[in-house]
PDB file of C-alpha atoms in Angstrom:
ATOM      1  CA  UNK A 241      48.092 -32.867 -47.292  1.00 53.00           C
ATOM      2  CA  UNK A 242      51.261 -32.761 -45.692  1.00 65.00           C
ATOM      3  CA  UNK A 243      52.838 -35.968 -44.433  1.00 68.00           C
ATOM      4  CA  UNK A 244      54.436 -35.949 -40.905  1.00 75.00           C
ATOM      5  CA  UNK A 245      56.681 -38.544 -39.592  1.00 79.00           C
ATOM      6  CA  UNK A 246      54.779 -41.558 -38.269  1.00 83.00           C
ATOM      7  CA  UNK A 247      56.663 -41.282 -34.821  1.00 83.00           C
ATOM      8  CA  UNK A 248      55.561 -37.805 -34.248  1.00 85.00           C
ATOM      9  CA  UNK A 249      52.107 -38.767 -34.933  1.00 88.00           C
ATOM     10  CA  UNK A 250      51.773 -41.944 -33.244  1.00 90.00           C
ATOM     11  CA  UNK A 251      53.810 -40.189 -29.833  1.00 91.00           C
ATOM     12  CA  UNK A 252      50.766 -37.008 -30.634  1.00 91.00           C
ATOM     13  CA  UNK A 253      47.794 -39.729 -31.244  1.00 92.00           C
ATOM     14  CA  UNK A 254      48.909 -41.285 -28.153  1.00 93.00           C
ATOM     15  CA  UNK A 255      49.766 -38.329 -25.911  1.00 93.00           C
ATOM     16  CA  UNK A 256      45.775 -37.267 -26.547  1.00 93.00           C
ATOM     17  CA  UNK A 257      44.410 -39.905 -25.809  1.00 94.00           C
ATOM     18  CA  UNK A 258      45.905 -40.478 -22.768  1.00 94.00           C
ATOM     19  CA  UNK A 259      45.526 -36.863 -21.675  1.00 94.00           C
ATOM     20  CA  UNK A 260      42.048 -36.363 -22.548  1.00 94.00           C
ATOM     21  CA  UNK A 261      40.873 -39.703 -21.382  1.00 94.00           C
ATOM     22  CA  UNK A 262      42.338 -39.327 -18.059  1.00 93.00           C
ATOM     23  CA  UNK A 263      40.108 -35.935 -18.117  1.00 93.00           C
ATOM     24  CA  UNK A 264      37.250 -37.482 -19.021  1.00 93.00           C
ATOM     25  CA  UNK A 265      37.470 -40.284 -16.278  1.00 92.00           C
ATOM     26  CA  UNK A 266      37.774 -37.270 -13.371  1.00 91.00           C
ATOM     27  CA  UNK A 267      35.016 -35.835 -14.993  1.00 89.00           C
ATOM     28  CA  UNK A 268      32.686 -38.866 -15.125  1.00 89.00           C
ATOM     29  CA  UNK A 269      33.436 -41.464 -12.703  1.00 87.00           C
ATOM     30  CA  UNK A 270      31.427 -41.357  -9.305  1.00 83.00           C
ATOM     31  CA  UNK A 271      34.353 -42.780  -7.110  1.00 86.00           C
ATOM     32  CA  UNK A 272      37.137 -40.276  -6.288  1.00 88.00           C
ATOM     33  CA  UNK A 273      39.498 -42.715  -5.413  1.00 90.00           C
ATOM     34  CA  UNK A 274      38.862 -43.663  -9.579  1.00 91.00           C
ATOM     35  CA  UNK A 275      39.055 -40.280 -10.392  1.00 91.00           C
ATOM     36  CA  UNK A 276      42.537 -39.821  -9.072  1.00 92.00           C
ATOM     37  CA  UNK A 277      43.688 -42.703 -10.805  1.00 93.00           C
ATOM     38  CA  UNK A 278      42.344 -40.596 -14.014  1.00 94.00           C
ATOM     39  CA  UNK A 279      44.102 -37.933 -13.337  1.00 94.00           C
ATOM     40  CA  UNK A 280      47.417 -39.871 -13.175  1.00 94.00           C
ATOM     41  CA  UNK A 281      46.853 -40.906 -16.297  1.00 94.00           C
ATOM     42  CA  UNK A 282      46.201 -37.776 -17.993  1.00 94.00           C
ATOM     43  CA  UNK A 283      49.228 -36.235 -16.462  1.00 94.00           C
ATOM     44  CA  UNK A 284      51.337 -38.791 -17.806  1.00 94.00           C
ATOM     45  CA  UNK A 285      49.745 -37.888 -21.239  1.00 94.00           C
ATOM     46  CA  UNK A 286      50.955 -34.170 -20.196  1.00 94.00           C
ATOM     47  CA  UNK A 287      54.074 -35.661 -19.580  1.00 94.00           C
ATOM     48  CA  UNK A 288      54.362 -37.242 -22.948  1.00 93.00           C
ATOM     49  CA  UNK A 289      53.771 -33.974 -24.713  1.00 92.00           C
ATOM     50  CA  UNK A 290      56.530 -32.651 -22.355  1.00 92.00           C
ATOM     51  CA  UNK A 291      58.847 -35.155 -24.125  1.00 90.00           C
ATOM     52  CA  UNK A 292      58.264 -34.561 -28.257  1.00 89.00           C
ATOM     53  CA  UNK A 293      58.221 -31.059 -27.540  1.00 87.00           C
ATOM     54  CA  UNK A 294      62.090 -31.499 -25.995  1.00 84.00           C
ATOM     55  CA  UNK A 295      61.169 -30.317 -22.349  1.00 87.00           C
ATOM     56  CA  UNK A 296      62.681 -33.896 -20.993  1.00 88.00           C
ATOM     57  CA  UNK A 297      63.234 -32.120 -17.481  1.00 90.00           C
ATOM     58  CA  UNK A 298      59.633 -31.181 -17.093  1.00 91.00           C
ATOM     59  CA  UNK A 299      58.084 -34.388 -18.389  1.00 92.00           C
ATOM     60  CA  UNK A 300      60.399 -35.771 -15.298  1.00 92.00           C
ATOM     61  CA  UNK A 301      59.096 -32.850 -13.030  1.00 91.00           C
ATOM     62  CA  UNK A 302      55.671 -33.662 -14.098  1.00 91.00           C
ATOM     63  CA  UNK A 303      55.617 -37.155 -12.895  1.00 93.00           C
ATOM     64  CA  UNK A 304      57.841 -36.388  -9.845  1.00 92.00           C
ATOM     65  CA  UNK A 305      55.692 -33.865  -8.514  1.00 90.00           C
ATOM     66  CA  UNK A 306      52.243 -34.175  -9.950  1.00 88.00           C
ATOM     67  CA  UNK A 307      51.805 -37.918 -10.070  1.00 86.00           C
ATOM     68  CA  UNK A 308      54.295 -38.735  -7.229  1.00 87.00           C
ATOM     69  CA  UNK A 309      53.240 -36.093  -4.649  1.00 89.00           C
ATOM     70  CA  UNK A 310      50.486 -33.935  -5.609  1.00 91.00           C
ATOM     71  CA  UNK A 311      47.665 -37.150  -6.412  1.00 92.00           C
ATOM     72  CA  UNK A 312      49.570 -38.811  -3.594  1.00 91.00           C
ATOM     73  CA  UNK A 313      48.238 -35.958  -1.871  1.00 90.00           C
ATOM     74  CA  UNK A 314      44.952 -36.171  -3.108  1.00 91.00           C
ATOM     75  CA  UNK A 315      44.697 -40.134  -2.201  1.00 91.00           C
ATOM     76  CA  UNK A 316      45.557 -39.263   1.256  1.00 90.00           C
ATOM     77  CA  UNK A 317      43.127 -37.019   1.440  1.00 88.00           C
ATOM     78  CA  UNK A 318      40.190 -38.874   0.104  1.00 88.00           C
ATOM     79  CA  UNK A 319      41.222 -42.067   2.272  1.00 88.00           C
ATOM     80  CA  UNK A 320      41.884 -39.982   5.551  1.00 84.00           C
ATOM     81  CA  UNK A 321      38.439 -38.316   5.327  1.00 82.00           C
ATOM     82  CA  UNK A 322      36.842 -41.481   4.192  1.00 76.00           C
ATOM     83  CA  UNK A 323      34.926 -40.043   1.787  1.00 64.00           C
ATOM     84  CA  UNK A 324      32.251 -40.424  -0.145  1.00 59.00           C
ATOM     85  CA  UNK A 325      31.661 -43.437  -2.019  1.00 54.00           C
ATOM     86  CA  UNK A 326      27.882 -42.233  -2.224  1.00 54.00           C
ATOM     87  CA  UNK A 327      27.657 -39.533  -4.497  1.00 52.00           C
ATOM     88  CA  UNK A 328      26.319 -36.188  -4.268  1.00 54.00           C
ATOM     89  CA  UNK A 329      22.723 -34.920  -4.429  1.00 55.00           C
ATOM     90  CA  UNK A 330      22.358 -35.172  -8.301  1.00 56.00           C
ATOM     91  CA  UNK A 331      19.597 -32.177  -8.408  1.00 58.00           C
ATOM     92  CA  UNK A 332      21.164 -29.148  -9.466  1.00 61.00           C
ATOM     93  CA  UNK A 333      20.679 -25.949  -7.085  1.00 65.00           C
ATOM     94  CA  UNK A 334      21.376 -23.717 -10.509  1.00 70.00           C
ATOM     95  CA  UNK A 335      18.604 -24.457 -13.467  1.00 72.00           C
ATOM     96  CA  UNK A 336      20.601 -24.909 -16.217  1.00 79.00           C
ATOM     97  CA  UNK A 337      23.943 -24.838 -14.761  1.00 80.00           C
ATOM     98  CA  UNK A 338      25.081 -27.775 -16.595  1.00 83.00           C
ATOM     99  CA  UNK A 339      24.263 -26.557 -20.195  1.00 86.00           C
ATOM    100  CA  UNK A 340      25.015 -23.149 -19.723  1.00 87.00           C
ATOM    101  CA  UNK A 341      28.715 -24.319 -18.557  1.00 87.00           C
ATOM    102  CA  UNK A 342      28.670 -26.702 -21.589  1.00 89.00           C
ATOM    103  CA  UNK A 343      27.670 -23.806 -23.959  1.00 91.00           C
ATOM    104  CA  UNK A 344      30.327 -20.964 -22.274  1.00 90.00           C
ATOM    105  CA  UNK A 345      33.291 -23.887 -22.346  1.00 91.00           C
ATOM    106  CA  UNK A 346      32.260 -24.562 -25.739  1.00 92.00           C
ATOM    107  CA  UNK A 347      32.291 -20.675 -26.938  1.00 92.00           C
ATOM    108  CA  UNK A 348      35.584 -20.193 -25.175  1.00 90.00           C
ATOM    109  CA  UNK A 349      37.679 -23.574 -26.532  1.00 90.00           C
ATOM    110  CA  UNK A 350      36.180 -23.024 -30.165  1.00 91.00           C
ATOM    111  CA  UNK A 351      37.384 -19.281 -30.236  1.00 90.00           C
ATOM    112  CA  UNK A 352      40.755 -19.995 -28.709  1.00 86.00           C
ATOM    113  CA  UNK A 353      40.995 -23.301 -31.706  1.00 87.00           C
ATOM    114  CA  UNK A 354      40.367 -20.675 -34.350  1.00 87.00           C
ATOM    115  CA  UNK A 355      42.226 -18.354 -33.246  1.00 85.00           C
ATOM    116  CA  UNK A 356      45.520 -20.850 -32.952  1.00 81.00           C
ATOM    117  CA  UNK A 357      44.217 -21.477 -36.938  1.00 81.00           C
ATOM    118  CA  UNK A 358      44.026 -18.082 -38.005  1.00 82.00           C
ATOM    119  CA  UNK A 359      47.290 -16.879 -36.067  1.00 77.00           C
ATOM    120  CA  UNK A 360      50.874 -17.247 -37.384  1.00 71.00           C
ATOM    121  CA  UNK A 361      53.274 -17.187 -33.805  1.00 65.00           C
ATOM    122  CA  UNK A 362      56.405 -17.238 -34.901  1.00 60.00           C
ATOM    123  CA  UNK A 363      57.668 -13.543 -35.012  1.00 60.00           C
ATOM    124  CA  UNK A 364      61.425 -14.242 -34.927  1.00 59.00           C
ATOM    125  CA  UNK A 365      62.536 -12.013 -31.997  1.00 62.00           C
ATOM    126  CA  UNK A 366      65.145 -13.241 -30.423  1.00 58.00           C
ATOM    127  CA  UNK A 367      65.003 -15.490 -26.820  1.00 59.00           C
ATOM    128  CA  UNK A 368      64.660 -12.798 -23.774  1.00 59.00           C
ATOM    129  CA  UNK A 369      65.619 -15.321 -21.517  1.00 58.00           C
ATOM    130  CA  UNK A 370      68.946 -16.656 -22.171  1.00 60.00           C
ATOM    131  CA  UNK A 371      70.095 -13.288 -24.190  1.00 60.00           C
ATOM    132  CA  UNK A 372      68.824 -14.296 -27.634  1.00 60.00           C
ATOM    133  CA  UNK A 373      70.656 -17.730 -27.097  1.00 66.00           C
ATOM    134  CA  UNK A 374      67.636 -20.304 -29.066  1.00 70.00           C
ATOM    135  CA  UNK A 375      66.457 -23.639 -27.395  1.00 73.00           C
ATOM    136  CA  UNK A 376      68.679 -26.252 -27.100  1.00 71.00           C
ATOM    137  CA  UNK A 377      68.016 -29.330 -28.945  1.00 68.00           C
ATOM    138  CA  UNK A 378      67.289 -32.913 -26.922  1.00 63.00           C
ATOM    139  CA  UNK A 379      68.195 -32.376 -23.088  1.00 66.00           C
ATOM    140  CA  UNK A 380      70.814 -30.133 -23.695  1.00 72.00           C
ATOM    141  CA  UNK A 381      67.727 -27.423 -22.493  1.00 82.00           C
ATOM    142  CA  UNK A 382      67.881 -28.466 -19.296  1.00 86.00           C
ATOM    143  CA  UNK A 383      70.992 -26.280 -18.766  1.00 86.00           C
ATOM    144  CA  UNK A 384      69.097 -23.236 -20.054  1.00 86.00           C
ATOM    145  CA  UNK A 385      66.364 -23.848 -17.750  1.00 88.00           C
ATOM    146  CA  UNK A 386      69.407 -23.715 -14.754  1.00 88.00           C
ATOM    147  CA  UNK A 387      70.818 -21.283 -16.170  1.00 86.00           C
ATOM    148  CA  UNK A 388      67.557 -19.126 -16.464  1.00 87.00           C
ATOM    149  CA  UNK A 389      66.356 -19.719 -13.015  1.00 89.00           C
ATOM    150  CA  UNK A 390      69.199 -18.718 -11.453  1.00 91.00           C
ATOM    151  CA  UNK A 391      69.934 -15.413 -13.097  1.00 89.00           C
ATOM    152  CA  UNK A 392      67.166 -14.297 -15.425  1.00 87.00           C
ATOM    153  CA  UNK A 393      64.198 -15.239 -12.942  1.00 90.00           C
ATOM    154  CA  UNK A 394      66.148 -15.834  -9.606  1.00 92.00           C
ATOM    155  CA  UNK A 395      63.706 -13.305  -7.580  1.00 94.00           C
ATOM    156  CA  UNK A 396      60.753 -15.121  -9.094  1.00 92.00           C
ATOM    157  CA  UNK A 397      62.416 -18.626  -7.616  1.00 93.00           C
ATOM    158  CA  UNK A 398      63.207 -17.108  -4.237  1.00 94.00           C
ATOM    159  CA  UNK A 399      59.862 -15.768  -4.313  1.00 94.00           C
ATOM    160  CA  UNK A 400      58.472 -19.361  -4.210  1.00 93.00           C
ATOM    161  CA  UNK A 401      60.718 -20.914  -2.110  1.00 92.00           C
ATOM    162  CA  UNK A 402      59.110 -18.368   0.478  1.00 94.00           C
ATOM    163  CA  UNK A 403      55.576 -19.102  -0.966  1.00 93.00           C
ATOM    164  CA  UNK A 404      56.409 -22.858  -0.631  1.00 92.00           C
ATOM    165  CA  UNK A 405      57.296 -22.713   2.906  1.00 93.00           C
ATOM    166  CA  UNK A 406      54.353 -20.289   3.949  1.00 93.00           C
ATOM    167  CA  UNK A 407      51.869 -22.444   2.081  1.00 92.00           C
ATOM    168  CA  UNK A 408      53.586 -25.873   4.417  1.00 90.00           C
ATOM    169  CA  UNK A 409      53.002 -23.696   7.324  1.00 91.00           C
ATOM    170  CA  UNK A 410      49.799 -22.661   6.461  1.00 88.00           C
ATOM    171  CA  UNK A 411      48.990 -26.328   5.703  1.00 86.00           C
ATOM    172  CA  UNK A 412      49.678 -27.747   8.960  1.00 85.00           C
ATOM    173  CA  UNK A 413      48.374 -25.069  10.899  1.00 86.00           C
ATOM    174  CA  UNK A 414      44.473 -25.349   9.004  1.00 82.00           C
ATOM    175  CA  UNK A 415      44.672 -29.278   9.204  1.00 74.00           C
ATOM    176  CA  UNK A 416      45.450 -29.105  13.343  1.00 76.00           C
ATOM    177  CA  UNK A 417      43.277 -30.121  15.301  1.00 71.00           C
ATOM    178  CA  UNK A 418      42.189 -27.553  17.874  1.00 68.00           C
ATOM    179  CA  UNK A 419      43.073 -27.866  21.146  1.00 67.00           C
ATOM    180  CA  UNK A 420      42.879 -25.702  24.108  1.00 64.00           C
ATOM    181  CA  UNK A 421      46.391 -24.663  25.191  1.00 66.00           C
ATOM    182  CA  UNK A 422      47.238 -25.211  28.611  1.00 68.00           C
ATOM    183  CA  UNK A 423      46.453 -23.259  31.213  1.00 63.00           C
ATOM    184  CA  UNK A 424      43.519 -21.389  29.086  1.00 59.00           C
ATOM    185  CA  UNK A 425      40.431 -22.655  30.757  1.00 55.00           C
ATOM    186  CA  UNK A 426      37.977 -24.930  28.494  1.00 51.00           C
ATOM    187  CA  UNK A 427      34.696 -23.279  27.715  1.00 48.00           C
TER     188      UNK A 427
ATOM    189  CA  UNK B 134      58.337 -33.651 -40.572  1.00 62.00           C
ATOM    190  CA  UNK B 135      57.166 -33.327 -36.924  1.00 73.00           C
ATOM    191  CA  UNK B 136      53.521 -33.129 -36.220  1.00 79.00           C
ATOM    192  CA  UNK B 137      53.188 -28.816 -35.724  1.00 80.00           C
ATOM    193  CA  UNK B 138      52.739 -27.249 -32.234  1.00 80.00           C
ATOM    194  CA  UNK B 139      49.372 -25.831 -33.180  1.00 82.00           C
ATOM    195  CA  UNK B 140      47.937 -29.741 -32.951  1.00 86.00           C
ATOM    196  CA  UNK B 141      48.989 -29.488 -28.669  1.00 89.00           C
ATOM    197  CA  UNK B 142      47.729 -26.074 -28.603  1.00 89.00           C
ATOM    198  CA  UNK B 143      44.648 -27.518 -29.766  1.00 90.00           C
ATOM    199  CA  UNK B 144      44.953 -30.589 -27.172  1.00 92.00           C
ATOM    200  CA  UNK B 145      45.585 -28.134 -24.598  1.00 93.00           C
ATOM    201  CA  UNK B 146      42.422 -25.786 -25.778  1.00 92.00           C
ATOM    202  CA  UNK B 147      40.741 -29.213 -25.306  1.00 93.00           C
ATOM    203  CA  UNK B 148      42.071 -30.528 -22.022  1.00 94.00           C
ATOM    204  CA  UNK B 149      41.135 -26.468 -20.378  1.00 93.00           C
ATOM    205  CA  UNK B 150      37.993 -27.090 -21.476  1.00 93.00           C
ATOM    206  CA  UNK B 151      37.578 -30.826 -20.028  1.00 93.00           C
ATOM    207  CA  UNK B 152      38.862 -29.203 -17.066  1.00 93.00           C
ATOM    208  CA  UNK B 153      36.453 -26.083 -16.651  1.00 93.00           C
ATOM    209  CA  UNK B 154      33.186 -28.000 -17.184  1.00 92.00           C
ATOM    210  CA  UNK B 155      34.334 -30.104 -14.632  1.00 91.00           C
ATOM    211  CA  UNK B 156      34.869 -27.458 -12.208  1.00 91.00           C
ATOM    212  CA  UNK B 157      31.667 -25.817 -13.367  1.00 89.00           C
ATOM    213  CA  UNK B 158      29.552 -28.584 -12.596  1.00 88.00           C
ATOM    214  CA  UNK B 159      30.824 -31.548 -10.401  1.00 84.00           C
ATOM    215  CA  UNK B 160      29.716 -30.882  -6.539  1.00 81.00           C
ATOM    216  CA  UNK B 161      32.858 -32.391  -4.585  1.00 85.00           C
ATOM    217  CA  UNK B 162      35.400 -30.024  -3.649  1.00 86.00           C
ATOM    218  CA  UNK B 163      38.344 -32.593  -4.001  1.00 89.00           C
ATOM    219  CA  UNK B 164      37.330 -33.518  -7.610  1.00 90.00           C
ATOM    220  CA  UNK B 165      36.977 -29.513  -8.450  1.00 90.00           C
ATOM    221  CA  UNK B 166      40.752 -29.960  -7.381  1.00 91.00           C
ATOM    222  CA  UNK B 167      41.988 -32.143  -9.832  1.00 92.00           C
ATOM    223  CA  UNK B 168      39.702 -30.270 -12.407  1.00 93.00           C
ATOM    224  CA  UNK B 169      42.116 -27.414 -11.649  1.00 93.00           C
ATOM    225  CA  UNK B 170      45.208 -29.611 -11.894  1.00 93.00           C
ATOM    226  CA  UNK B 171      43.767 -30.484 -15.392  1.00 94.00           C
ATOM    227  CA  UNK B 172      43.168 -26.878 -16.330  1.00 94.00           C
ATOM    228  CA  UNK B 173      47.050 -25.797 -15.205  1.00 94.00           C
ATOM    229  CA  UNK B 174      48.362 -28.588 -17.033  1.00 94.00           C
ATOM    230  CA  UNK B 175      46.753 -27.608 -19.974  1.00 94.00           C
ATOM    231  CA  UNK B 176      48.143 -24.462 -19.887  1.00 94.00           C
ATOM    232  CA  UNK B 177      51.840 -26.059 -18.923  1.00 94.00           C
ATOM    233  CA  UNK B 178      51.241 -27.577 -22.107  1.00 93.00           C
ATOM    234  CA  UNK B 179      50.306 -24.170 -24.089  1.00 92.00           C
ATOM    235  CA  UNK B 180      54.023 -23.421 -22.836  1.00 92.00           C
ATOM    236  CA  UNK B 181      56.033 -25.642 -23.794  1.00 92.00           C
ATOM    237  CA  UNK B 182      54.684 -25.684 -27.327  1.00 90.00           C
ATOM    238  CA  UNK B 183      55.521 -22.086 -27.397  1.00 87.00           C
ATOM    239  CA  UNK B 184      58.558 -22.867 -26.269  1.00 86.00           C
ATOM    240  CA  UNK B 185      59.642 -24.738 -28.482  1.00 85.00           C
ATOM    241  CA  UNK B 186      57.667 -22.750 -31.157  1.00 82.00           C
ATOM    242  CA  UNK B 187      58.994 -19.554 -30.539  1.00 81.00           C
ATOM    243  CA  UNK B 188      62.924 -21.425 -29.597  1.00 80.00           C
ATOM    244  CA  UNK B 189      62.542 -19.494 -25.871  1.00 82.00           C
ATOM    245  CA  UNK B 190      63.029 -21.240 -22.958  1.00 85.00           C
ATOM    246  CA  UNK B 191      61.438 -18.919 -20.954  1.00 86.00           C
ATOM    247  CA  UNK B 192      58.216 -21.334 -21.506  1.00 87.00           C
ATOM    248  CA  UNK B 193      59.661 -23.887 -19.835  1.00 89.00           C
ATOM    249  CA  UNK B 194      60.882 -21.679 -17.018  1.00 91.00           C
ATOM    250  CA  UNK B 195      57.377 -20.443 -16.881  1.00 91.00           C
ATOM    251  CA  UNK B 196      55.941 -23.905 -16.512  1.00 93.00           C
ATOM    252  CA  UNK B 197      58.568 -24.681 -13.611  1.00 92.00           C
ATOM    253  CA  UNK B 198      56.954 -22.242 -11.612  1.00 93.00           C
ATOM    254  CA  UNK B 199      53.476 -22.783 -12.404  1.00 93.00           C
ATOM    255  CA  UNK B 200      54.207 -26.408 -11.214  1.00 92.00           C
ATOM    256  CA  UNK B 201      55.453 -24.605  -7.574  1.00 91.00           C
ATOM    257  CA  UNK B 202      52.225 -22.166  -7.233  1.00 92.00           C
ATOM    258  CA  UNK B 203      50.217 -25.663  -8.151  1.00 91.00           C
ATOM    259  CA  UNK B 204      51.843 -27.289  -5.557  1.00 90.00           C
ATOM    260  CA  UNK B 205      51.739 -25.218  -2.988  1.00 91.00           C
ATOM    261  CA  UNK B 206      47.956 -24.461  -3.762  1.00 91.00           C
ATOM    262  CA  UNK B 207      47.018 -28.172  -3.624  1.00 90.00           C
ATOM    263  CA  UNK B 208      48.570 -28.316  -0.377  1.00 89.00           C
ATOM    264  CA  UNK B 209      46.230 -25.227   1.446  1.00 90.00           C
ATOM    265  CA  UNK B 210      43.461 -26.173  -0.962  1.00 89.00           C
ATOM    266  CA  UNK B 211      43.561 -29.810   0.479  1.00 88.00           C
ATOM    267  CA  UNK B 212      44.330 -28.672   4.545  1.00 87.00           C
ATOM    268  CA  UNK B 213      41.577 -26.414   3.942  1.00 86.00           C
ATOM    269  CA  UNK B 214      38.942 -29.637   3.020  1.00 85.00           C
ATOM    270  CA  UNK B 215      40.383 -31.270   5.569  1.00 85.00           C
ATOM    271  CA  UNK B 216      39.677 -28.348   7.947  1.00 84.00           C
ATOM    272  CA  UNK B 217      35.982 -28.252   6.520  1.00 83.00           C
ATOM    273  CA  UNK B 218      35.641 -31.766   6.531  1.00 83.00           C
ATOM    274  CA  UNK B 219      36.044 -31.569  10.427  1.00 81.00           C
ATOM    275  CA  UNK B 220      33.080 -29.425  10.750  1.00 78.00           C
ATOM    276  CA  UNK B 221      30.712 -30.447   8.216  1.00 74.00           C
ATOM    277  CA  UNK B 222      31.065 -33.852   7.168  1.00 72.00           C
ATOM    278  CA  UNK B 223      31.105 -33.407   4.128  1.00 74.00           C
ATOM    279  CA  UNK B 224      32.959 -31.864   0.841  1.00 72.00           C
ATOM    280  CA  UNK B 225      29.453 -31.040  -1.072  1.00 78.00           C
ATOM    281  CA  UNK B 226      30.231 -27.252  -1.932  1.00 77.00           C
ATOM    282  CA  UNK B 227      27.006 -26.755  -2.107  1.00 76.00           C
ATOM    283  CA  UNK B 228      26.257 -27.380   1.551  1.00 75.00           C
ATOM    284  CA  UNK B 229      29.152 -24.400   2.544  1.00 75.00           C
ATOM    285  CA  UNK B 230      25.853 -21.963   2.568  1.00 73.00           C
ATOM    286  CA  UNK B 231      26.619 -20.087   5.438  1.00 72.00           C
ATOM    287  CA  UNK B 232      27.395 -17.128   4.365  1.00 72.00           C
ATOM    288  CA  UNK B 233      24.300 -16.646   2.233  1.00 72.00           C
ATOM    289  CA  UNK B 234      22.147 -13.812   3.089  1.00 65.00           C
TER     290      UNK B 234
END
């Protein structure tokens, strides 16, 4: 039995926890308004793991953006539509739907856990992505992640800034209210 | 010694599955949402540890993106309940039967 350092553990005990109770409550609460709040709480377990495995930039994306403006998102939603405190019809349309997504979940997390056990991933090639240059210790990443964006993979980020805007304008335009335009006559 | 990257793949194997029997079985299209979030941010966190794992940070890069797409998903996926929401009254998935023959 090998003995880790107790900071590592207590930061990994703690991280899933966190992550997989905050799963658990979106899974099992009734009110969605509770659910959210779940969720927040399992991202900030995400975000934890970000942290001991040194990606400090994306534990602070992951809070920015996930807890700050994606369940924002979801909150606004929930409240504007004023839904549903009651919950949905409980009888399942599919017999059997529930077990038989237990048992293919089940089949599909076990095989990917043994095959993490059985697999050994480090294969020493060198980095692709910043020329065989190896991850920076601490923060100092977070200049290899600029650096990467912005030559290695600078089509892939133009390519979402264009997805980003489309997907605003698409946004807008499905949550407008329809209207007939002027001069078209109303049927 | 730090606690291995095989122990947050395993978290991560855990928190896709939380995620997917959500999906697979709650009825309210905003709650399969966040089960999606869940199941993206388990596989964020399958990145980084191979990141940091294989000393690449073309995880991390990977994972910047993959927060983006997830963005700009939850914002259609959201204006599209919104749009449904307007004509049904509710976000039960299972009353979207329309198109069934």
């Amino acid at each position: 039995m090998i003995a880790y350092a107790f900071p590592s553990l207590a930061v990994f005990v703690v991280c899933a926890l966190m992550t997989l109770g905050g799963a658990l409550g979106v899974l099992l609460v009734r009110n969605p308004v509770h659910a959210a709040l779940s969720l927040i709480l399992s991202l900030f377990g995400v975000a934890l793991g970000f942290l001991a495995q040194q990606a400090d930039f994306l534990a602070a994306v992951e809070i920015i953006v996930y807890a700050g403006a994606i369940v924002v998102l979801f909150l606004f939603v929930i409240m504007f539509l004023g839904i549903d405190r009651h919950s949905h019809r409980e009888v399942e349309p599919l017999a059997g739907q529930r077990f038989l997504a237990a048992l293919g979940v089940g089949i599909v997390v076990l095989g990917v856990i043994a095959l993490i056990a059985s697999s050994h991933w480090v294969s020493g090639v060198p980095s692709v992505s910043t020329n065989g240059v190896p991850l920076a210790p601490g923060s100092g990443n977070i200049t290899q992640i600029g650096d990467a964006v912005f030559t290695t993979y600078l089509i892939a980020f133009e390519a979402t800034g264009a997805l980003l805007l489309i997907a605003v304008i698409g946004a807008v335009n499905l949550a407008r209210k329809e209207r007939p335009r002027v001069g078209e006559e109303v049927a | 010694m730090n606690v291995p990257a095989a122990w947050y793949l395993v978290l991560a194997a855990l928190l896709f599955g939380v995620g997917c029997f959500g999906f697979l079985t709650r009825r309210s299209a905003i709650i399969m949402f966040m089960c999606i979030e869940l199941m993206l941010n388990a596989v964020n966190l399958t990145f980084v540890s191979f990141a940091r794992t294989l000393s690449d940070v073309g995880g991390q890069v990977s994972v910047f993106f993959v927060m983006v797409v997830a963005a700009a998903e939850v914002t259609v996926g959201l204006g599209i309940v919104v749009a449904v929401f307007r004509r049904r009254t509710s976000t039960s998935v299972d009353e979207l039967s329309e198109l069934k023959g």
